[in-house]
């Protein structure tokens, strides 16, 4: 079995204590960081399928998430390369009612690597918190909102609509993403950009401030 597959299996099985070491082994073996990352993302997809099919439950999803985070910690220096802050400031968070942060963290990491200073508001972020943070940081250029649940898509809509109503709206660009989000939904709620993954989010962020 390939070293990358070993990492993916350990993530899916939630072996948080082992994953960091296994990722390091894969890198030492010459595997590309981005390939290891993609395998871990796919492993989370497998976890999601198992959950949907009632083969596993929330605790197993949680341990898989912990394992993935351990792996990302080891990968981070190999993926991040830019000098933080040269492109300006970005605020990012997962919207109210939503506790999923792995995708949001990856987007934050890639955007930081693209040269932005990132203010990460975490998960379950109320609309007002996004607004207040931008008011307190008038040099923010981009706001990124993540939503992973179909049930939190309305919170994403409410957040973008609240941002759209602010005087500062002309000074910022609003990016949205997350598994249930589509370009059509992003257009409908008045976001400036939608991207499907972390790498394209970083690319899009650079384009938006160019
Ligand atoms: Co949850 N969960 N979860 N979960 N969970 C999903 C999302 C689900 C699809 C599983 C399933 O049923 N197959 C399902 C949602 C179904 C739906 O909405 N229709 C689900 C559910 C139902 C739930 C609960 C309701 C379960 C329950 O309690 N009964 C509950 C909700 C809690 C809450 O948020 N209020 C819940 C809880 C959890 C855990 C806490 C246990 C855990 C999260 C831990 C954590 O994040 N710290 C968890 C996990 C791990 C998952 C799955 C298995 C994996 C998510 C993940 O990290 N994926 C997930 C199944 C799946 O995704 N297939 C599932 C890897 C990550 C890299 O991908 O987050 O999609 P993703 O991010 C991508 C892109 O979406 C994009 O880029 C990222 C990187 O490429 N992206 C952006 C994300 N944000 C972006 C922002 C951008 C641009 C791109 O611009 C700003």
Short mmCIF file of C-alpha atoms and ligand atoms in Angstrom, two decimals:
data_model
loop_
_atom_site.label_atom_id
_atom_site.label_comp_id
_atom_site.label_asym_id
_atom_site.label_seq_id
_atom_site.Cartn_x
_atom_site.Cartn_y
_atom_site.Cartn_z
CA UNK A 1 0.00 0.00 0.00
CA UNK A 2 1.32 3.48 -0.87
CA UNK A 3 2.37 5.84 1.92
CA UNK A 4 -0.38 8.24 0.83
CA UNK A 5 -3.02 5.53 1.09
CA UNK A 6 -1.75 4.71 4.59
CA UNK A 7 -2.27 8.37 5.57
CA UNK A 8 -5.77 8.41 4.03
CA UNK A 9 -6.77 5.22 5.83
CA UNK A 10 -5.45 6.55 9.16
CA UNK A 11 -7.47 9.76 8.71
CA UNK A 12 -10.63 7.83 7.86
CA UNK A 13 -10.06 5.62 10.91
CA UNK A 14 -9.49 8.68 13.12
CA UNK A 15 -5.98 7.70 14.20
CA UNK A 16 -5.05 11.22 15.30
CA UNK A 17 -1.92 10.16 17.20
CA UNK A 18 -0.49 8.38 14.16
CA UNK A 19 -1.41 10.70 11.31
CA UNK A 20 1.27 13.37 11.89
CA UNK A 21 4.03 10.77 11.78
CA UNK A 22 2.53 9.04 8.75
CA UNK A 23 2.30 12.33 6.85
CA UNK A 24 5.94 13.01 7.66
CA UNK A 25 6.87 9.53 6.43
CA UNK A 26 5.00 10.15 3.15
CA UNK A 27 6.83 13.46 2.67
CA UNK A 28 10.18 11.86 3.52
CA UNK A 29 9.37 9.21 0.94
CA UNK A 30 9.08 11.93 -1.74
CA UNK A 31 5.31 12.31 -1.84
CA UNK A 32 4.06 15.79 -2.79
CA UNK A 33 2.34 17.71 0.02
CA UNK A 34 -0.59 18.57 -2.23
CA UNK A 35 -1.14 14.89 -3.09
CA UNK A 36 -1.13 13.96 0.59
CA UNK A 37 -3.62 16.77 1.28
CA UNK A 38 -5.94 15.66 -1.52
CA UNK A 39 -5.87 12.09 -0.23
CA UNK A 40 -6.83 13.33 3.24
CA UNK A 41 -9.69 15.40 1.77
CA UNK A 42 -10.91 12.31 -0.11
CA UNK A 43 -10.69 10.33 3.13
CA UNK A 44 -13.05 12.85 4.77
CA UNK A 45 -15.40 12.27 1.84
CA UNK A 46 -15.32 8.55 2.63
CA UNK A 47 -16.07 9.35 6.28
CA UNK A 48 -19.03 11.49 5.15
CA UNK A 49 -20.40 8.65 2.99
CA UNK A 50 -20.10 6.20 5.88
CA UNK A 51 -21.95 8.65 8.11
CA UNK A 52 -24.68 9.11 5.51
CA UNK A 53 -25.06 5.33 5.28
CA UNK A 54 -25.32 5.01 9.08
CA UNK A 55 -22.14 2.94 9.20
CA UNK A 56 -20.52 5.45 11.57
CA UNK A 57 -21.83 8.25 13.79
CA UNK A 58 -20.88 11.76 14.93
CA UNK A 59 -18.06 10.66 17.32
CA UNK A 60 -16.30 8.84 14.46
CA UNK A 61 -16.63 11.93 12.23
CA UNK A 62 -15.15 13.96 15.06
CA UNK A 63 -12.09 11.73 15.52
CA UNK A 64 -11.53 11.68 11.76
CA UNK A 65 -11.62 15.49 11.80
CA UNK A 66 -9.05 15.54 14.62
CA UNK A 67 -6.83 13.17 12.66
CA UNK A 68 -7.10 15.34 9.54
CA UNK A 69 -6.12 18.42 11.54
CA UNK A 70 -3.00 16.66 12.85
CA UNK A 71 -2.03 15.82 9.29
CA UNK A 72 -2.60 19.36 8.06
CA UNK A 73 -0.36 20.70 10.87
CA UNK A 74 2.54 18.68 9.46
CA UNK A 75 1.72 19.62 5.86
CA UNK A 76 1.25 23.34 6.48
CA UNK A 77 4.90 24.43 6.13
CA UNK A 78 5.09 22.46 2.88
CA UNK A 79 1.99 24.09 1.40
CA UNK A 80 2.30 27.67 2.64
CA UNK A 81 4.89 29.71 0.82
CA UNK A 82 3.92 33.38 0.43
CA UNK A 83 4.77 36.32 2.67
CA UNK A 84 1.71 37.05 4.79
CA UNK A 85 0.17 40.48 4.40
CA UNK A 86 1.56 41.73 1.09
CA UNK A 87 -1.84 41.38 -0.63
CA UNK A 88 -3.80 42.90 2.28
CA UNK A 89 -6.16 41.63 4.95
CA UNK A 90 -8.87 39.00 4.77
CA UNK A 91 -11.51 38.00 7.33
CA UNK A 92 -12.79 34.43 7.24
CA UNK A 93 -15.23 32.36 9.26
CA UNK A 94 -17.76 29.55 9.20
CA UNK A 95 -21.27 30.98 9.45
CA UNK A 96 -23.66 30.85 12.42
CA UNK A 97 -24.87 27.40 13.43
CA UNK A 98 -22.09 25.59 11.56
CA UNK A 99 -19.19 23.91 13.37
CA UNK A 100 -17.27 22.56 10.36
CA UNK A 101 -13.87 24.19 10.10
CA UNK A 102 -11.48 21.91 8.21
CA UNK A 103 -12.32 23.33 4.79
CA UNK A 104 -12.38 26.88 6.12
CA UNK A 105 -8.98 26.34 7.75
CA UNK A 106 -7.55 25.05 4.48
CA UNK A 107 -8.91 28.07 2.63
CA UNK A 108 -7.40 30.36 5.30
CA UNK A 109 -4.06 28.57 5.01
CA UNK A 110 -3.92 28.79 1.21
CA UNK A 111 -5.01 32.43 1.20
CA UNK A 112 -2.38 33.28 3.80
CA UNK A 113 0.11 31.48 1.62
CA UNK A 114 -1.02 33.62 -1.32
CA UNK A 115 0.12 36.70 0.62
CA UNK A 116 -2.85 37.81 2.72
CA UNK A 117 -2.99 38.49 6.45
CA UNK A 118 -5.92 36.38 7.63
CA UNK A 119 -8.22 37.18 10.56
CA UNK A 120 -9.88 33.85 11.31
CA UNK A 121 -13.12 34.26 13.28
CA UNK A 122 -13.53 30.50 13.73
CA UNK A 123 -16.81 28.63 13.53
CA UNK A 124 -20.44 29.47 14.33
CA UNK A 125 -19.75 33.11 13.57
CA UNK A 126 -22.77 35.41 13.96
CA UNK A 127 -23.42 37.89 11.16
CA UNK A 128 -22.74 40.80 13.50
CA UNK A 129 -19.27 39.46 14.27
CA UNK A 130 -18.32 39.61 10.58
CA UNK A 131 -19.68 43.17 10.36
CA UNK A 132 -18.02 44.36 13.58
CA UNK A 133 -14.66 42.87 12.59
CA UNK A 134 -14.67 44.72 9.28
CA UNK A 135 -15.66 47.96 10.98
CA UNK A 136 -12.76 47.49 13.42
CA UNK A 137 -10.39 46.69 10.53
CA UNK A 138 -11.21 49.17 7.75
CA UNK A 139 -8.28 47.90 5.69
CA UNK A 140 -9.92 44.48 5.18
CA UNK A 141 -10.15 43.73 1.47
CA UNK A 142 -11.88 40.35 1.39
CA UNK A 143 -14.41 38.56 3.57
CA UNK A 144 -14.73 34.80 3.21
CA UNK A 145 -17.73 32.87 4.54
CA UNK A 146 -17.86 29.09 4.68
CA UNK A 147 -20.94 26.87 5.13
CA UNK A 148 -20.93 23.07 5.13
CA UNK A 149 -24.53 22.27 5.90
CA UNK A 150 -27.58 22.75 3.74
CA UNK A 151 -29.23 23.94 6.97
CA UNK A 152 -26.70 26.78 7.36
CA UNK A 153 -27.04 28.05 3.79
CA UNK A 154 -29.70 30.51 5.07
CA UNK A 155 -27.15 31.81 7.61
CA UNK A 156 -24.68 32.32 4.76
CA UNK A 157 -27.35 34.20 2.84
CA UNK A 158 -28.17 36.35 5.89
CA UNK A 159 -24.48 37.12 6.44
CA UNK A 160 -23.84 38.14 2.84
CA UNK A 161 -27.02 40.22 2.77
CA UNK A 162 -25.98 41.99 5.99
CA UNK A 163 -22.55 42.69 4.49
CA UNK A 164 -24.18 43.95 1.29
CA UNK A 165 -26.19 46.46 3.33
CA UNK A 166 -23.13 48.08 4.95
CA UNK A 167 -21.54 51.39 3.94
CA UNK A 168 -18.16 49.61 3.68
CA UNK A 169 -19.47 47.14 1.05
CA UNK A 170 -17.84 49.01 -1.81
CA UNK A 171 -14.43 48.54 -0.18
CA UNK A 172 -14.60 44.77 0.26
CA UNK A 173 -15.10 41.66 -1.84
CA UNK A 174 -17.21 38.81 -0.46
CA UNK A 175 -16.20 35.22 -1.19
CA UNK A 176 -18.28 32.18 -0.29
CA UNK A 177 -17.75 28.44 -0.38
CA UNK A 178 -18.38 25.08 1.23
CA UNK A 179 -19.67 21.73 -0.02
CA UNK A 180 -23.37 22.64 -0.54
CA UNK A 181 -22.63 26.06 -2.08
CA UNK A 182 -22.83 26.63 -5.83
CA UNK A 183 -22.04 29.49 -8.16
CA UNK A 184 -25.77 29.93 -8.69
CA UNK A 185 -26.40 30.29 -4.94
CA UNK A 186 -23.48 32.70 -4.60
CA UNK A 187 -24.94 34.85 -7.39
CA UNK A 188 -28.39 34.67 -5.87
CA UNK A 189 -27.23 35.96 -2.46
CA UNK A 190 -25.02 38.69 -3.94
CA UNK A 191 -21.53 37.37 -3.18
CA UNK A 192 -18.67 38.53 -5.41
CA UNK A 193 -17.10 35.12 -5.81
CA UNK A 194 -17.60 31.41 -5.22
CA UNK A 195 -14.88 28.79 -5.40
CA UNK A 196 -15.13 25.05 -4.92
CA UNK A 197 -11.82 24.43 -3.16
CA UNK A 198 -9.04 26.03 -1.17
CA UNK A 199 -6.50 26.36 -3.98
CA UNK A 200 -8.95 28.15 -6.28
CA UNK A 201 -10.07 30.34 -3.34
CA UNK A 202 -6.48 31.59 -2.98
CA UNK A 203 -6.23 32.22 -6.72
CA UNK A 204 -9.56 34.05 -6.77
CA UNK A 205 -8.62 36.18 -3.73
CA UNK A 206 -5.53 37.42 -5.58
CA UNK A 207 -7.59 38.21 -8.68
CA UNK A 208 -10.14 40.13 -6.60
CA UNK A 209 -7.54 42.53 -5.20
CA UNK A 210 -5.44 42.83 -8.36
CO1 LIG B 1 -20.61 16.96 9.52
N1 LIG B 1 -21.76 16.85 7.98
N2 LIG B 1 -22.15 17.24 10.69
N3 LIG B 1 -19.34 16.92 10.98
N4 LIG B 1 -19.33 16.38 8.27
C1 LIG B 1 -21.12 16.74 6.67
C2 LIG B 1 -20.89 18.14 6.08
C3 LIG B 1 -22.16 15.87 5.86
C4 LIG B 1 -22.12 16.12 4.34
C5 LIG B 1 -21.97 14.36 6.19
C6 LIG B 1 -22.95 13.49 5.43
O1 LIG B 1 -24.09 13.38 5.82
N5 LIG B 1 -22.54 12.84 4.37
C7 LIG B 1 -23.50 16.31 6.54
C8 LIG B 1 -24.21 17.52 5.91
C9 LIG B 1 -25.42 17.12 5.13
C10 LIG B 1 -26.17 18.32 4.64
O2 LIG B 1 -25.99 19.42 5.01
N6 LIG B 1 -27.08 18.04 3.75
C11 LIG B 1 -23.05 16.59 7.96
C12 LIG B 1 -23.91 16.60 9.08
C13 LIG B 1 -25.35 16.17 8.83
C14 LIG B 1 -23.47 16.97 10.37
C15 LIG B 1 -24.32 17.07 11.65
C16 LIG B 1 -25.70 17.71 11.48
C17 LIG B 1 -24.41 15.64 12.23
C18 LIG B 1 -25.28 15.50 13.46
O3 LIG B 1 -25.03 16.09 14.46
N7 LIG B 1 -26.29 14.67 13.32
C19 LIG B 1 -23.40 17.91 12.57
C20 LIG B 1 -23.65 19.41 12.45
C21 LIG B 1 -22.86 20.20 13.46
C22 LIG B 1 -22.91 21.68 13.15
O4 LIG B 1 -22.12 22.16 12.35
N8 LIG B 1 -23.84 22.39 13.76
C23 LIG B 1 -22.06 17.57 12.02
C24 LIG B 1 -20.91 17.56 12.77
C25 LIG B 1 -19.66 17.22 12.29
C26 LIG B 1 -18.43 17.10 13.19
C27 LIG B 1 -18.36 18.19 14.26
C28 LIG B 1 -18.48 15.74 13.86
C29 LIG B 1 -17.27 17.09 12.12
C30 LIG B 1 -16.65 18.47 11.86
C31 LIG B 1 -15.40 18.71 12.65
C32 LIG B 1 -14.68 19.95 12.17
O5 LIG B 1 -14.85 20.47 11.08
N9 LIG B 1 -13.84 20.43 13.08
C33 LIG B 1 -18.01 16.70 10.85
C34 LIG B 1 -17.37 16.22 9.67
C35 LIG B 1 -15.90 15.89 9.81
C36 LIG B 1 -18.04 16.07 8.45
C37 LIG B 1 -17.50 15.50 7.12
C38 LIG B 1 -17.38 13.99 7.28
C39 LIG B 1 -16.19 16.05 6.64
C40 LIG B 1 -16.14 17.58 6.49
C41 LIG B 1 -14.74 17.97 6.07
O6 LIG B 1 -13.96 18.39 6.91
N10 LIG B 1 -14.40 17.73 4.79
C42 LIG B 1 -18.65 15.94 6.10
C43 LIG B 1 -18.80 14.99 4.93
C44 LIG B 1 -18.12 15.48 3.67
O7 LIG B 1 -17.62 16.57 3.58
N11 LIG B 1 -18.18 14.69 2.65
C45 LIG B 1 -19.77 16.23 7.01
C46 LIG B 1 -13.05 17.97 4.28
C47 LIG B 1 -12.90 19.44 3.89
C48 LIG B 1 -11.50 19.69 3.37
O8 LIG B 1 -13.82 19.70 2.86
O9 LIG B 1 -15.17 21.25 4.32
O10 LIG B 1 -15.96 20.62 1.98
P1 LIG B 1 -14.85 20.91 2.92
O11 LIG B 1 -14.03 22.15 2.36
C49 LIG B 1 -13.59 22.25 1.02
C50 LIG B 1 -14.59 22.94 0.09
O12 LIG B 1 -15.94 22.82 0.51
C51 LIG B 1 -14.10 24.35 0.01
O13 LIG B 1 -12.69 24.23 0.15
C52 LIG B 1 -12.39 23.19 1.08
C53 LIG B 1 -11.05 22.59 0.75
O14 LIG B 1 -10.92 22.23 -0.58
N12 LIG B 1 -14.53 25.38 0.95
C54 LIG B 1 -14.47 26.69 0.59
C55 LIG B 1 -14.96 25.30 2.23
N13 LIG B 1 -15.17 26.53 2.71
C56 LIG B 1 -14.87 27.40 1.74
C57 LIG B 1 -14.90 28.80 1.71
C58 LIG B 1 -14.50 29.45 0.51
C59 LIG B 1 -14.13 28.72 -0.61
C60 LIG B 1 -14.09 27.33 -0.58
O15 LIG B 1 -14.49 30.78 0.37
C61 LIG B 1 -14.67 31.58 1.51
#
